Amino acid sequence: MDGLNKKDCVLEYIELLIEGKSLDKIIAKMCINKKTYFDYRHLILSSLGQDSGKEMEGIVESDETFFEESSKGNKSLSRPGRQRGKSSKIKKKRGCLDNKVAVIVTVDRKEAINMCVATMGRISKEVIIRRIATPLTKDAIFCTDGHVSYKDFAMDNRLKHITLMGDLE
């Protein structure tokens, strides 16, 4: 929290975010300016990738989700621009695209959680090894989708691996 104004207000800020308060309501209630609000926001977002080092144990679930890459403010885009409320103009196809940001979320049943921005596009075993930095105990049951990279990660770490299949629509 080095360099932040009103460090003692961060916990209150987090509680208001959890309650679902809007930017304007948080600013008014806490008597802070927008810069402080966004400083807190960036502090929290950057800390999501940090790992507490606590081992995950028991049933451990991991999956990735994909988001559009934000290029807000970038004057030289390598893709067509997007309009607010509209999806990208890039042709839709099944699976992930190289312009999507992959975020890996790993959680155990004792509420240990690790969320990290992994890579652009498809994930690989090397990315999983680098990003799932939280140690998994040897008796952990690793539950993932059928992605081959998760299977290889489990095999290399001698973990029991269970593949969960979702509905394909």
PDB file of C-alpha atoms in Angstrom:
ATOM      1  CA  MET A   1       0.000   0.000   0.000  1.00  0.00           C
ATOM      2  CA  ASP A   2       3.053   2.200  -0.313  1.00  0.00           C
ATOM      3  CA  GLY A   3       2.202   5.577  -1.808  1.00  0.00           C
ATOM      4  CA  LEU A   4      -1.558   5.395  -1.186  1.00  0.00           C
ATOM      5  CA  ASN A   5      -3.511   8.219   0.369  1.00  0.00           C
ATOM      6  CA  LYS A   6      -5.775   7.358   3.321  1.00  0.00           C
ATOM      7  CA  LYS A   7      -4.419   3.826   3.820  1.00  0.00           C
ATOM      8  CA  ASP A   8      -6.704   3.362   6.816  1.00  0.00           C
ATOM      9  CA  CYS A   9      -9.752   3.573   4.477  1.00  0.00           C
ATOM     10  CA  VAL A  10      -8.880   0.588   2.252  1.00  0.00           C
ATOM     11  CA  LEU A  11     -10.861  -1.923   4.328  1.00  0.00           C
ATOM     12  CA  GLU A  12     -13.944   0.297   4.287  1.00  0.00           C
ATOM     13  CA  TYR A  13     -13.528   0.645   0.516  1.00  0.00           C
ATOM     14  CA  ILE A  14     -13.406  -3.154   0.092  1.00  0.00           C
ATOM     15  CA  GLU A  15     -16.534  -3.597   2.247  1.00  0.00           C
ATOM     16  CA  LEU A  16     -18.432  -1.057   0.126  1.00  0.00           C
ATOM     17  CA  LEU A  17     -17.331  -2.818  -3.070  1.00  0.00           C
ATOM     18  CA  ILE A  18     -18.563  -6.141  -1.697  1.00  0.00           C
ATOM     19  CA  GLU A  19     -21.907  -4.501  -0.899  1.00  0.00           C
ATOM     20  CA  GLY A  20     -22.123  -3.515  -4.570  1.00  0.00           C
ATOM     21  CA  LYS A  21     -21.989   0.242  -4.060  1.00  0.00           C
ATOM     22  CA  SER A  22     -21.379   2.396  -7.132  1.00  0.00           C
ATOM     23  CA  LEU A  23     -18.320   4.556  -7.722  1.00  0.00           C
ATOM     24  CA  ASP A  24     -20.227   7.755  -6.866  1.00  0.00           C
ATOM     25  CA  LYS A  25     -21.724   6.304  -3.669  1.00  0.00           C
ATOM     26  CA  ILE A  26     -18.320   5.077  -2.459  1.00  0.00           C
ATOM     27  CA  ILE A  27     -16.692   8.438  -3.194  1.00  0.00           C
ATOM     28  CA  ALA A  28     -19.455  10.318  -1.361  1.00  0.00           C
ATOM     29  CA  LYS A  29     -19.540   8.001   1.668  1.00  0.00           C
ATOM     30  CA  MET A  30     -15.769   7.890   2.113  1.00  0.00           C
ATOM     31  CA  CYS A  31     -15.085  11.539   1.163  1.00  0.00           C
ATOM     32  CA  ILE A  32     -12.346  10.565  -1.290  1.00  0.00           C
ATOM     33  CA  ASN A  33     -11.655  11.747  -4.823  1.00  0.00           C
ATOM     34  CA  LYS A  34     -11.773   9.631  -7.981  1.00  0.00           C
ATOM     35  CA  LYS A  35      -7.991   9.290  -8.143  1.00  0.00           C
ATOM     36  CA  THR A  36      -7.918   7.720  -4.659  1.00  0.00           C
ATOM     37  CA  TYR A  37     -10.814   5.448  -5.648  1.00  0.00           C
ATOM     38  CA  PHE A  38      -8.902   4.198  -8.690  1.00  0.00           C
ATOM     39  CA  ASP A  39      -5.655   3.887  -6.720  1.00  0.00           C
ATOM     40  CA  TYR A  40      -7.477   1.536  -4.322  1.00  0.00           C
ATOM     41  CA  ARG A  41      -9.022  -0.330  -7.245  1.00  0.00           C
ATOM     42  CA  HIS A  42      -5.666  -0.893  -8.948  1.00  0.00           C
ATOM     43  CA  LEU A  43      -4.102  -1.979  -5.656  1.00  0.00           C
ATOM     44  CA  ILE A  44      -6.777  -4.642  -5.213  1.00  0.00           C
ATOM     45  CA  LEU A  45      -6.628  -5.829  -8.831  1.00  0.00           C
ATOM     46  CA  SER A  46      -2.848  -6.094  -8.800  1.00  0.00           C
ATOM     47  CA  SER A  47      -2.925  -8.063  -5.550  1.00  0.00           C
ATOM     48  CA  LEU A  48      -5.177 -10.744  -7.100  1.00  0.00           C
ATOM     49  CA  GLY A  49      -2.194 -12.215  -8.894  1.00  0.00           C
ATOM     50  CA  GLN A  50      -0.158 -12.387  -5.718  1.00  0.00           C
ATOM     51  CA  ASP A  51       0.016 -15.693  -3.923  1.00  0.00           C
ATOM     52  CA  SER A  52      -0.204 -16.116  -0.170  1.00  0.00           C
ATOM     53  CA  GLY A  53       1.931 -19.269  -0.304  1.00  0.00           C
ATOM     54  CA  LYS A  54      -0.613 -21.235   1.746  1.00  0.00           C
ATOM     55  CA  GLU A  55      -1.016 -24.779   0.486  1.00  0.00           C
ATOM     56  CA  MET A  56      -4.256 -25.812  -1.152  1.00  0.00           C
ATOM     57  CA  GLU A  57      -5.534 -29.157   0.001  1.00  0.00           C
ATOM     58  CA  GLY A  58      -8.418 -31.563  -0.373  1.00  0.00           C
ATOM     59  CA  ILE A  59     -10.547 -30.955  -3.432  1.00  0.00           C
ATOM     60  CA  VAL A  60      -8.923 -28.239  -5.550  1.00  0.00           C
ATOM     61  CA  GLU A  61     -10.772 -26.880  -8.568  1.00  0.00           C
ATOM     62  CA  SER A  62      -9.190 -24.875 -11.357  1.00  0.00           C
ATOM     63  CA  ASP A  63     -10.510 -23.346 -14.562  1.00  0.00           C
ATOM     64  CA  GLU A  64      -9.760 -20.474 -16.864  1.00  0.00           C
ATOM     65  CA  THR A  65     -12.020 -17.721 -18.104  1.00  0.00           C
ATOM     66  CA  PHE A  66     -11.416 -15.296 -20.944  1.00  0.00           C
ATOM     67  CA  PHE A  67     -11.935 -11.547 -21.199  1.00  0.00           C
ATOM     68  CA  GLU A  68     -11.601  -9.066 -24.028  1.00  0.00           C
ATOM     69  CA  GLU A  69      -8.246  -7.285 -23.893  1.00  0.00           C
ATOM     70  CA  SER A  70      -8.657  -3.664 -22.885  1.00  0.00           C
ATOM     71  CA  SER A  71      -6.755  -1.209 -25.047  1.00  0.00           C
ATOM     72  CA  LYS A  72      -8.419   1.884 -23.653  1.00  0.00           C
ATOM     73  CA  GLY A  73      -6.390   4.963 -24.493  1.00  0.00           C
ATOM     74  CA  ASN A  74      -4.144   3.136 -26.956  1.00  0.00           C
ATOM     75  CA  LYS A  75      -3.804   5.257 -30.106  1.00  0.00           C
ATOM     76  CA  SER A  76      -2.535   2.447 -32.343  1.00  0.00           C
ATOM     77  CA  LEU A  77      -4.788  -0.596 -32.105  1.00  0.00           C
ATOM     78  CA  SER A  78      -3.854  -3.815 -33.868  1.00  0.00           C
ATOM     79  CA  ARG A  79      -7.556  -4.690 -34.167  1.00  0.00           C
ATOM     80  CA  PRO A  80     -10.818  -2.901 -34.968  1.00  0.00           C
ATOM     81  CA  GLY A  81     -12.120  -0.747 -32.105  1.00  0.00           C
ATOM     82  CA  ARG A  82     -15.135  -1.819 -30.008  1.00  0.00           C
ATOM     83  CA  GLN A  83     -18.120   0.285 -29.116  1.00  0.00           C
ATOM     84  CA  ARG A  84     -19.548   0.295 -25.601  1.00  0.00           C
ATOM     85  CA  GLY A  85     -22.106  -2.477 -25.103  1.00  0.00           C
ATOM     86  CA  LYS A  86     -21.133  -4.288 -28.287  1.00  0.00           C
ATOM     87  CA  SER A  87     -18.953  -7.331 -28.732  1.00  0.00           C
ATOM     88  CA  SER A  88     -15.801  -7.253 -30.825  1.00  0.00           C
ATOM     89  CA  LYS A  89     -16.008  -7.186 -34.613  1.00  0.00           C
ATOM     90  CA  ILE A  90     -13.689 -10.184 -34.839  1.00  0.00           C
ATOM     91  CA  LYS A  91     -15.417 -13.222 -36.313  1.00  0.00           C
ATOM     92  CA  LYS A  92     -16.835 -15.447 -33.583  1.00  0.00           C
ATOM     93  CA  LYS A  93     -15.597 -19.000 -33.380  1.00  0.00           C
ATOM     94  CA  ARG A  94     -15.616 -21.774 -30.803  1.00  0.00           C
ATOM     95  CA  GLY A  95     -12.774 -21.820 -28.314  1.00  0.00           C
ATOM     96  CA  CYS A  96     -10.587 -18.916 -27.343  1.00  0.00           C
ATOM     97  CA  LEU A  97      -9.046 -16.301 -29.551  1.00  0.00           C
ATOM     98  CA  ASP A  98      -5.533 -14.908 -29.354  1.00  0.00           C
ATOM     99  CA  ASN A  99      -6.915 -11.475 -28.455  1.00  0.00           C
ATOM    100  CA  LYS A 100      -8.555 -12.752 -25.251  1.00  0.00           C
ATOM    101  CA  VAL A 101      -6.878 -12.547 -21.837  1.00  0.00           C
ATOM    102  CA  ALA A 102      -6.895 -15.865 -19.974  1.00  0.00           C
ATOM    103  CA  VAL A 103      -7.436 -15.698 -16.199  1.00  0.00           C
ATOM    104  CA  ILE A 104      -6.873 -18.891 -14.188  1.00  0.00           C
ATOM    105  CA  VAL A 105      -8.924 -19.290 -11.007  1.00  0.00           C
ATOM    106  CA  THR A 106      -7.926 -22.011  -8.528  1.00  0.00           C
ATOM    107  CA  VAL A 107      -9.792 -22.640  -5.274  1.00  0.00           C
ATOM    108  CA  ASP A 108      -9.996 -25.338  -2.613  1.00  0.00           C
ATOM    109  CA  ARG A 109     -12.907 -26.182  -0.301  1.00  0.00           C
ATOM    110  CA  LYS A 110     -11.291 -24.307   2.594  1.00  0.00           C
ATOM    111  CA  GLU A 111     -11.615 -21.049   0.662  1.00  0.00           C
ATOM    112  CA  ALA A 112      -7.959 -20.678  -0.332  1.00  0.00           C
ATOM    113  CA  ILE A 113      -8.106 -18.935  -3.707  1.00  0.00           C
ATOM    114  CA  ASN A 114      -5.654 -17.907  -6.384  1.00  0.00           C
ATOM    115  CA  MET A 115      -6.710 -15.768  -9.361  1.00  0.00           C
ATOM    116  CA  CYS A 116      -4.143 -14.658 -11.858  1.00  0.00           C
ATOM    117  CA  VAL A 117      -3.885 -13.259 -15.344  1.00  0.00           C
ATOM    118  CA  ALA A 118      -2.225 -16.111 -17.171  1.00  0.00           C
ATOM    119  CA  THR A 119      -1.623 -15.254 -20.811  1.00  0.00           C
ATOM    120  CA  MET A 120      -3.127 -14.018 -24.041  1.00  0.00           C
ATOM    121  CA  GLY A 121      -4.957 -16.759 -25.918  1.00  0.00           C
ATOM    122  CA  ARG A 122      -4.828 -20.456 -25.101  1.00  0.00           C
ATOM    123  CA  ILE A 123      -3.205 -21.657 -21.908  1.00  0.00           C
ATOM    124  CA  SER A 124      -0.379 -24.179 -21.874  1.00  0.00           C
ATOM    125  CA  LYS A 125       1.137 -26.431 -19.237  1.00  0.00           C
ATOM    126  CA  GLU A 126       4.059 -24.016 -18.858  1.00  0.00           C
ATOM    127  CA  VAL A 127       1.660 -21.139 -18.154  1.00  0.00           C
ATOM    128  CA  ILE A 128      -0.189 -23.232 -15.557  1.00  0.00           C
ATOM    129  CA  ILE A 129       3.079 -24.177 -13.848  1.00  0.00           C
ATOM    130  CA  ARG A 130       4.116 -20.513 -13.726  1.00  0.00           C
ATOM    131  CA  ARG A 131       0.729 -19.181 -12.582  1.00  0.00           C
ATOM    132  CA  ILE A 132      -0.558 -21.812 -10.152  1.00  0.00           C
ATOM    133  CA  ALA A 133       2.192 -20.923  -7.739  1.00  0.00           C
ATOM    134  CA  THR A 134       0.237 -21.987  -4.667  1.00  0.00           C
ATOM    135  CA  PRO A 135       1.520 -25.402  -3.707  1.00  0.00           C
ATOM    136  CA  LEU A 136      -0.967 -28.260  -3.899  1.00  0.00           C
ATOM    137  CA  THR A 137      -0.556 -31.013  -1.329  1.00  0.00           C
ATOM    138  CA  LYS A 138       0.307 -34.429  -2.739  1.00  0.00           C
ATOM    139  CA  ASP A 139      -3.060 -35.825  -1.565  1.00  0.00           C
ATOM    140  CA  ALA A 140      -5.039 -33.034  -3.274  1.00  0.00           C
ATOM    141  CA  ILE A 141      -7.712 -34.024  -5.774  1.00  0.00           C
ATOM    142  CA  PHE A 142      -7.313 -31.713  -8.766  1.00  0.00           C
ATOM    143  CA  CYS A 143     -10.619 -31.112 -10.591  1.00  0.00           C
ATOM    144  CA  THR A 144     -10.547 -29.328 -13.961  1.00  0.00           C
ATOM    145  CA  ASP A 145     -12.134 -29.350 -17.388  1.00  0.00           C
ATOM    146  CA  GLY A 146     -10.710 -31.696 -20.001  1.00  0.00           C
ATOM    147  CA  HIS A 147      -7.943 -29.341 -21.170  1.00  0.00           C
ATOM    148  CA  VAL A 148      -4.796 -31.374 -21.844  1.00  0.00           C
ATOM    149  CA  SER A 149      -2.578 -28.783 -20.107  1.00  0.00           C
ATOM    150  CA  TYR A 150      -4.314 -29.409 -16.765  1.00  0.00           C
ATOM    151  CA  LYS A 151      -3.957 -33.176 -17.247  1.00  0.00           C
ATOM    152  CA  ASP A 152      -0.221 -32.803 -17.923  1.00  0.00           C
ATOM    153  CA  PHE A 153       0.175 -30.480 -14.909  1.00  0.00           C
ATOM    154  CA  ALA A 154      -1.542 -33.054 -12.659  1.00  0.00           C
ATOM    155  CA  MET A 155       0.545 -35.904 -14.061  1.00  0.00           C
ATOM    156  CA  ASP A 156       3.832 -34.024 -13.603  1.00  0.00           C
ATOM    157  CA  ASN A 157       2.895 -33.179  -9.996  1.00  0.00           C
ATOM    158  CA  ARG A 158       1.575 -36.695  -9.247  1.00  0.00           C
ATOM    159  CA  LEU A 159      -1.888 -35.373  -8.369  1.00  0.00           C
ATOM    160  CA  LYS A 160      -5.122 -37.302  -8.628  1.00  0.00           C
ATOM    161  CA  HIS A 161      -6.933 -35.609 -11.517  1.00  0.00           C
ATOM    162  CA  ILE A 162     -10.678 -35.617 -12.134  1.00  0.00           C
ATOM    163  CA  THR A 163     -12.061 -34.221 -15.370  1.00  0.00           C
ATOM    164  CA  LEU A 164     -15.390 -32.444 -14.997  1.00  0.00           C
ATOM    165  CA  MET A 165     -17.475 -32.207 -18.153  1.00  0.00           C
ATOM    166  CA  GLY A 166     -19.982 -29.377 -18.550  1.00  0.00           C
ATOM    167  CA  ASP A 167     -23.001 -29.142 -20.812  1.00  0.00           C
ATOM    168  CA  LEU A 168     -22.095 -28.358 -24.392  1.00  0.00           C
ATOM    169  CA  GLU A 169     -24.733 -26.215 -26.027  1.00  0.00           C
TER     170      GLU A 169
END
